[in-house]
Amino acid sequence: MSDTLQYPFLDLGAANAPQLPQIEQAALRVLRSGYYIGGPETAHFERELAAYAGTEHAVGTGNGLDALRLIFRACIELGLMCPGDEVIVPSNTYIATILAVTDCGLVPVPVEPRLDTLNMDTSLIEQALTPRTRAILTVHLYGRVCYDAEMQALADRHRLMIVEDNAQAIGARYADGRRTGALGRAAAFSFYPTKNLGAMGDAGAVTTDDADLAQAVRALGNYGSLRKYHNIYKGLNSRLDPLQAAILSAKLPGLEAENAHRAALAAVYERHISSPYIVKPLYSDSGDMVWHQYVLLTDRRDRLRSFLTEHGVGTDIHYPVAPHRQPCMADWAHGPLPLAERVAAEVLSIPISSATSVSDARAIAEIINSFPG
Ligand SMILES: *Cc1c(COP(=O)(O)O)cnc(C)c1O
């Protein structure tokens, strides 16, 4: 259906088109190289990613969920956590965040969002702590940094590890200039095709300054082995495909321009959308938000969505069901989470990618302003 819309929500083919010559060259190089698992392309992208994020180490993984799972598995193998330990998570996030925690036998403890940033309300973390809390899994949702000095001080005071789910915020910077991916003990990246730096298939990575953690993640993602046929952990198979690594290396130089374009679209929306029925996302042009999504809040979401579809504007919902309301989470014990539920009922994402132009964004803003409520 989105093909027929004048302003599709996201056309990945169009978004990748300007970089296609470099991407094709990179892919051909891998196909002809004889290295189809690991090898120089993967190692090269890992070095580039570490340099970009500002960490000592980057380890490629099969996808973003595995990057998170491998961080927690490594923490358990290294004795930093035990199954049954608690991890603070935002109640408003993509379900992968929660699945990574439960998959490792850890217990996610949800913290409600702020309604302005839609990120975890860090002032509520302290009251969620118990003697079993070991980590804060912070999610830079929609591309907005969720980290501050207060969170760091709290983590230091209670000896908690900060782990970043950086699937949505590659390139964002905290106020002191550090990039996401370098703010905690370890960070998970996803290069799912729709992310700001997207592969052409599944791909992910872990960044960290901790050499032991990096090595454990690398081993765990390779059958628990660093040396062939010598398995130190009961690992899994989750490695960064060299084809995807080469494509990511080809696209990485374009990431700053991609993020700048998203920021330009956000500026247009901020300036031109004005509707009594809609709350726009908290605006920031200081680099702490890379606009992975531009998410409106409205109590008439489904009507607005139909209206926009009728007028040629594609939309999406990130996310329509809060993780704790998913059927698979029925066994998750937690208190009431009314804010996560309200957010799930009211969010609507509008087009923001390199396939949307600044003039498209102006037109989309006009259409939104004509919504009769
Ligand atoms: C995309 C995403 C993930 C998972 O990444 P995959 O590569 O799809 O496994 C995890 N957390 C968040 C917040 C995401 O947006």
Coordinates of C-alpha atoms and ligand atoms in Angstrom, one line a residue:
M1 CA 0.0 0.0 0.0
S2 CA 2.8 2.4 0.9
D3 CA 4.0 2.2 -2.8
T4 CA 0.9 4.1 -3.8
L5 CA 1.3 6.8 -1.3
Q6 CA 2.7 10.1 -2.4
Y7 CA 4.8 10.3 0.8
P8 CA 5.6 6.8 1.8
F9 CA 6.7 6.3 5.4
L10 CA 10.0 4.8 4.4
D11 CA 11.2 3.7 1.0
L12 CA 14.5 1.8 1.7
G13 CA 15.4 1.4 -2.0
A14 CA 15.1 5.2 -2.5
A15 CA 17.0 5.9 0.8
N16 CA 19.9 3.7 -0.3
A17 CA 19.9 4.8 -4.0
P18 CA 22.4 7.6 -3.7
Q19 CA 25.0 5.3 -2.1
L20 CA 24.3 2.3 -4.4
P21 CA 27.5 2.5 -6.5
Q22 CA 29.7 2.2 -3.4
I23 CA 27.5 -0.4 -1.8
E24 CA 27.5 -2.6 -5.0
Q25 CA 31.3 -2.3 -5.2
A26 CA 31.7 -3.3 -1.6
A27 CA 29.3 -6.3 -2.0
L28 CA 31.2 -7.5 -5.2
R29 CA 34.5 -7.2 -3.3
V30 CA 33.2 -9.6 -0.7
L31 CA 31.6 -12.0 -3.2
R32 CA 34.9 -12.3 -5.0
S33 CA 37.1 -12.4 -1.9
G34 CA 36.6 -15.9 -0.7
Y35 CA 36.0 -14.7 2.9
Y36 CA 32.4 -15.3 3.8
I37 CA 32.5 -15.6 7.6
G38 CA 34.6 -13.1 9.5
G39 CA 37.8 -12.0 7.8
P40 CA 39.2 -8.6 6.9
E41 CA 35.9 -6.8 6.0
T42 CA 34.3 -7.6 9.4
A43 CA 37.5 -6.7 11.2
H44 CA 37.8 -3.4 9.2
F45 CA 34.2 -2.3 10.0
E46 CA 34.7 -3.2 13.7
R47 CA 37.7 -0.9 13.8
E48 CA 35.8 1.9 12.1
L49 CA 32.8 1.5 14.4
A50 CA 35.0 1.6 17.5
A51 CA 36.7 4.7 16.2
Y52 CA 33.3 6.3 15.4
A53 CA 31.8 5.5 18.8
G54 CA 34.9 6.4 20.7
T55 CA 35.5 3.0 22.3
E56 CA 38.4 0.7 22.5
H57 CA 36.5 -2.3 21.1
A58 CA 33.7 -3.1 18.7
V59 CA 32.6 -6.7 18.1
G60 CA 30.2 -7.5 15.2
T61 CA 27.1 -9.6 15.9
G62 CA 24.4 -11.1 13.8
N63 CA 21.8 -8.5 14.9
G64 CA 21.0 -5.9 17.6
L65 CA 19.0 -8.3 19.8
D66 CA 22.0 -10.7 19.9
A67 CA 24.3 -7.8 20.6
L68 CA 22.3 -7.1 23.8
R69 CA 22.0 -10.8 24.7
L70 CA 25.7 -11.3 24.2
I71 CA 26.5 -8.4 26.5
F72 CA 24.4 -10.0 29.3
R73 CA 25.6 -13.5 28.6
A74 CA 29.2 -12.2 28.8
C75 CA 28.4 -10.4 32.1
I76 CA 27.2 -13.7 33.5
E77 CA 30.2 -15.7 32.3
L78 CA 32.5 -13.1 33.8
G79 CA 30.8 -13.3 37.1
L80 CA 29.5 -9.7 37.0
M81 CA 25.8 -10.9 37.1
C82 CA 23.9 -14.0 38.0
P83 CA 20.7 -15.4 36.6
G84 CA 17.9 -13.9 38.7
D85 CA 19.6 -10.5 39.0
E86 CA 17.5 -7.5 38.1
V87 CA 18.0 -5.1 35.3
I88 CA 16.3 -1.7 35.1
V89 CA 14.6 -1.2 31.7
P90 CA 12.3 1.4 30.2
S91 CA 8.6 0.4 30.1
N92 CA 8.4 2.2 26.7
T93 CA 10.7 0.5 24.3
Y94 CA 10.9 -2.0 21.5
I95 CA 10.4 -5.6 22.9
A96 CA 13.9 -6.6 21.9
T97 CA 15.2 -4.7 24.9
I98 CA 13.2 -6.8 27.3
L99 CA 13.7 -10.1 25.5
A100 CA 17.5 -9.7 25.7
V101 CA 17.2 -9.5 29.5
T102 CA 14.7 -12.4 30.0
D103 CA 16.6 -14.6 27.5
C104 CA 19.6 -14.5 29.8
G105 CA 17.6 -15.5 32.9
L106 CA 17.7 -11.9 34.2
V107 CA 14.7 -10.0 35.5
P108 CA 13.6 -6.8 33.8
V109 CA 12.3 -4.1 36.1
P110 CA 10.4 -1.5 34.1
V111 CA 10.6 2.2 34.7
E112 CA 8.0 4.5 33.2
P113 CA 8.8 7.2 30.6
R114 CA 8.7 10.9 30.7
L115 CA 5.9 12.2 28.5
D116 CA 8.1 14.9 27.0
T117 CA 11.1 12.8 25.9
L118 CA 9.3 9.4 25.9
N119 CA 12.6 8.0 27.3
M120 CA 12.8 6.4 30.7
D121 CA 12.2 8.9 33.5
T122 CA 15.6 8.6 35.3
S123 CA 14.2 10.2 38.4
L124 CA 12.1 7.0 39.0
I125 CA 15.1 4.6 38.8
E126 CA 16.1 4.9 42.4
Q127 CA 12.7 3.7 43.8
A128 CA 12.9 0.7 41.5
L129 CA 16.2 -0.6 42.9
T130 CA 16.4 -3.7 45.1
P131 CA 19.4 -5.6 46.5
R132 CA 19.4 -7.7 43.3
T133 CA 19.6 -4.8 40.8
R134 CA 22.8 -5.1 38.8
A135 CA 22.4 -2.9 35.8
I136 CA 20.5 -0.1 34.1
L137 CA 19.7 -0.9 30.4
T138 CA 19.1 2.5 29.0
V139 CA 17.5 2.9 25.6
H140 CA 18.1 6.0 23.5
L141 CA 14.6 5.7 22.1
Y142 CA 13.8 7.3 18.7
G143 CA 17.4 8.5 18.6
R144 CA 17.3 10.6 21.8
V145 CA 20.1 10.2 24.4
C146 CA 18.8 8.7 27.7
Y147 CA 21.8 9.2 30.0
D148 CA 22.9 12.0 32.3
A149 CA 25.2 12.8 35.2
E150 CA 22.4 11.9 37.6
M151 CA 22.1 8.4 36.1
Q152 CA 25.8 7.9 36.2
A153 CA 26.0 9.1 39.8
L154 CA 23.1 6.7 40.8
A155 CA 24.9 3.9 39.0
D156 CA 28.2 4.7 40.7
R157 CA 26.5 5.0 44.1
H158 CA 24.7 1.6 43.8
R159 CA 27.5 -0.1 41.8
L160 CA 25.2 -0.7 38.8
M161 CA 26.5 -1.3 35.3
I162 CA 25.0 1.0 32.6
V163 CA 24.3 -0.9 29.4
E164 CA 23.1 1.1 26.3
D165 CA 20.6 -0.2 23.8
N166 CA 21.9 2.1 21.1
A167 CA 19.9 0.5 18.2
Q168 CA 18.2 3.8 17.4
A169 CA 20.8 6.5 18.3
I170 CA 24.0 6.0 16.4
G171 CA 25.8 9.3 16.1
A172 CA 24.0 11.1 19.0
R173 CA 26.1 12.8 21.5
Y174 CA 25.7 13.4 25.2
A175 CA 26.3 17.0 26.4
D176 CA 30.0 16.3 27.1
G177 CA 30.6 15.3 23.5
R178 CA 30.8 11.6 24.0
R179 CA 28.8 9.6 21.5
T180 CA 26.2 7.0 22.4
G181 CA 27.8 3.6 22.5
A182 CA 30.6 5.1 24.7
L183 CA 28.4 6.2 27.6
G184 CA 28.1 2.9 29.6
R185 CA 30.1 -0.3 30.3
A186 CA 28.9 -1.7 26.9
A187 CA 26.5 -0.8 24.2
A188 CA 24.5 -2.8 21.6
F189 CA 24.0 -1.4 18.1
S190 CA 21.6 -2.7 15.5
F191 CA 22.1 -2.2 11.7
Y192 CA 18.6 -3.4 10.8
P193 CA 17.9 -1.9 7.4
T194 CA 15.6 0.9 8.8
K195 CA 18.1 2.2 11.4
N196 CA 20.0 5.4 10.8
L197 CA 22.9 3.3 9.7
G198 CA 21.2 0.3 8.0
A199 CA 22.7 -2.8 6.5
M200 CA 21.0 -4.8 3.7
G201 CA 20.1 -7.6 6.0
D202 CA 20.5 -8.3 9.7
A203 CA 23.6 -7.0 11.5
G204 CA 24.6 -5.7 14.9
A205 CA 27.6 -4.9 17.1
V206 CA 28.7 -4.4 20.7
T207 CA 31.0 -1.5 21.7
T208 CA 32.9 -1.3 25.0
D209 CA 36.2 -0.2 26.6
D210 CA 36.3 -3.4 28.6
A211 CA 38.7 -5.8 26.9
D212 CA 37.5 -8.8 28.9
L213 CA 33.9 -8.1 28.1
A214 CA 34.7 -7.6 24.4
Q215 CA 36.6 -10.9 24.3
A216 CA 33.8 -12.8 26.0
V217 CA 31.2 -11.3 23.6
R218 CA 33.4 -12.3 20.7
A219 CA 33.8 -15.8 22.0
L220 CA 30.1 -16.2 22.9
G221 CA 29.0 -15.2 19.4
N222 CA 31.4 -17.8 17.9
Y223 CA 30.2 -21.0 19.7
G224 CA 32.0 -19.9 22.9
S225 CA 35.4 -20.2 21.1
L226 CA 38.2 -17.8 20.3
R227 CA 40.4 -20.6 19.0
K228 CA 39.0 -23.2 16.6
Y229 CA 37.6 -26.3 18.3
H230 CA 38.4 -25.0 21.8
N231 CA 35.1 -24.0 23.4
I232 CA 35.4 -22.1 26.7
Y233 CA 31.7 -21.1 26.9
K234 CA 28.4 -22.7 25.8
G235 CA 28.1 -20.1 23.1
L236 CA 25.9 -19.4 20.1
N237 CA 26.4 -18.4 16.5
S238 CA 25.9 -14.7 16.0
R239 CA 28.6 -13.1 13.9
L240 CA 28.7 -10.0 11.7
D241 CA 28.4 -11.2 8.1
P242 CA 31.3 -9.7 6.0
L243 CA 28.9 -8.8 3.2
Q244 CA 27.0 -6.7 5.7
A245 CA 30.2 -5.4 7.2
A246 CA 31.4 -4.2 3.8
I247 CA 28.1 -2.5 3.1
L248 CA 28.2 -0.8 6.4
S249 CA 31.8 0.4 5.8
A250 CA 30.5 1.8 2.5
K251 CA 27.6 3.6 4.2
L252 CA 29.3 4.8 7.3
P253 CA 30.9 7.9 5.7
G254 CA 27.3 9.0 4.8
L255 CA 26.0 8.7 8.3
E256 CA 26.7 12.3 9.4
A257 CA 24.8 13.5 6.3
E258 CA 21.9 11.1 7.0
N259 CA 21.6 12.4 10.5
A260 CA 21.9 16.0 9.3
H261 CA 19.1 15.4 6.8
R262 CA 16.9 13.9 9.5
A263 CA 17.6 16.9 11.7
A264 CA 16.6 19.2 8.9
L265 CA 13.3 17.4 8.4
A266 CA 12.7 17.6 12.2
A267 CA 13.4 21.3 12.1
V268 CA 10.7 21.7 9.3
Y269 CA 8.2 19.7 11.3
E270 CA 9.0 21.6 14.5
R271 CA 8.5 24.9 12.7
H272 CA 5.5 24.1 10.5
I273 CA 3.3 21.6 12.4
S274 CA 0.8 23.3 14.6
S275 CA -2.4 21.5 15.5
P276 CA -4.4 21.7 18.6
Y277 CA -4.8 17.9 18.5
I278 CA -1.1 17.0 18.4
V279 CA 1.9 17.2 20.7
K280 CA 5.2 17.3 18.8
P281 CA 8.3 15.6 20.1
L282 CA 10.5 17.7 22.3
Y283 CA 12.7 19.6 19.9
S284 CA 16.5 19.5 20.1
D285 CA 19.1 20.6 17.6
S286 CA 22.0 20.1 19.9
G287 CA 23.1 16.7 18.6
D288 CA 21.6 14.7 21.5
M289 CA 18.8 13.5 19.2
V290 CA 19.4 11.8 15.8
W291 CA 15.7 11.6 14.9
H292 CA 15.5 7.9 14.2
Q293 CA 11.8 8.5 14.4
Y294 CA 9.7 11.6 14.5
V295 CA 6.9 10.7 16.9
L296 CA 3.7 12.6 17.4
L297 CA 1.4 12.1 20.4
T298 CA -2.3 12.5 19.9
D299 CA -5.4 11.1 21.7
R300 CA -7.0 10.6 18.3
R301 CA -4.2 8.6 16.8
D302 CA -6.2 6.1 14.7
R303 CA -8.2 8.9 13.1
L304 CA -5.1 11.0 12.4
R305 CA -3.5 7.9 10.9
S306 CA -6.4 7.2 8.5
F307 CA -6.6 10.9 7.6
L308 CA -2.9 10.9 6.7
T309 CA -3.2 7.7 4.7
E310 CA -6.1 9.2 2.8
H311 CA -4.0 12.2 2.0
G312 CA -1.0 10.2 0.8
V313 CA 1.2 10.3 3.9
G314 CA 2.6 7.0 5.2
T315 CA 2.9 6.5 8.9
D316 CA 3.9 3.8 11.4
I317 CA 3.5 3.2 15.1
H318 CA 6.5 2.7 17.4
Y319 CA 5.1 0.8 19.2
P320 CA 1.4 -0.1 19.2
V321 CA 1.6 -2.6 22.2
A322 CA 3.7 -1.9 25.3
P323 CA 6.1 -4.8 25.9
H324 CA 4.4 -5.7 29.2
R325 CA 1.1 -6.1 27.3
Q326 CA 2.5 -8.6 24.8
P327 CA 1.2 -12.1 25.1
C328 CA 4.6 -13.6 25.6
M329 CA 5.2 -11.3 28.6
A330 CA 2.1 -12.6 30.6
D331 CA 4.4 -14.1 33.2
W332 CA 6.2 -10.8 33.8
A333 CA 5.5 -9.5 37.3
H334 CA 5.4 -5.7 37.5
G335 CA 3.4 -2.8 38.9
P336 CA 0.9 -0.7 36.9
L337 CA 2.5 0.9 33.8
P338 CA -0.1 3.4 32.7
L339 CA 2.3 5.8 30.9
A340 CA 3.7 3.0 28.7
E341 CA 0.2 2.1 27.8
R342 CA -0.8 5.7 27.1
V343 CA 2.2 6.1 24.9
A344 CA 1.4 2.9 23.0
A345 CA -2.1 4.3 22.4
E346 CA -1.1 7.8 21.3
V347 CA 2.2 7.6 19.3
L348 CA 2.3 8.1 15.6
S349 CA 5.5 8.2 13.5
I350 CA 5.7 10.3 10.4
P351 CA 8.2 10.1 7.5
I352 CA 11.8 11.0 8.4
S353 CA 14.5 9.5 6.3
S354 CA 16.7 10.4 3.4
A355 CA 13.9 9.3 1.1
T356 CA 11.8 12.2 2.3
S357 CA 12.8 15.7 1.1
V358 CA 12.5 19.0 2.9
S359 CA 9.7 20.0 0.6
D360 CA 8.0 16.7 1.3
A361 CA 8.2 17.5 5.0
R362 CA 6.6 21.0 4.4
A363 CA 3.8 19.4 2.5
I364 CA 3.3 16.7 5.2
A365 CA 3.2 19.4 7.8
E366 CA 0.5 21.2 5.9
I367 CA -1.6 18.0 5.6
I368 CA -1.2 17.4 9.3
N369 CA -2.3 20.9 10.0
S370 CA -5.5 20.3 8.0
F371 CA -6.5 17.4 10.2
P372 CA -10.0 18.3 11.4
G373 CA -9.6 16.4 14.7
Ligands
LIG1 C1 16.0 -2.5 16.3 C2 16.1 -2.6 17.8 C3 16.6 -3.6 18.5 C4 17.0 -5.0 17.8 O1 17.8 -4.9 16.7 P1 17.7 -6.1 15.6 O2 18.9 -5.8 14.8 O3 16.4 -5.9 14.9 O4 17.8 -7.4 16.4 C5 16.8 -3.6 19.8 N1 16.4 -2.5 20.5 C6 15.8 -1.4 19.9 C7 15.4 -0.3 20.7 C8 15.6 -1.4 18.5 O5 15.0 -0.4 17.9

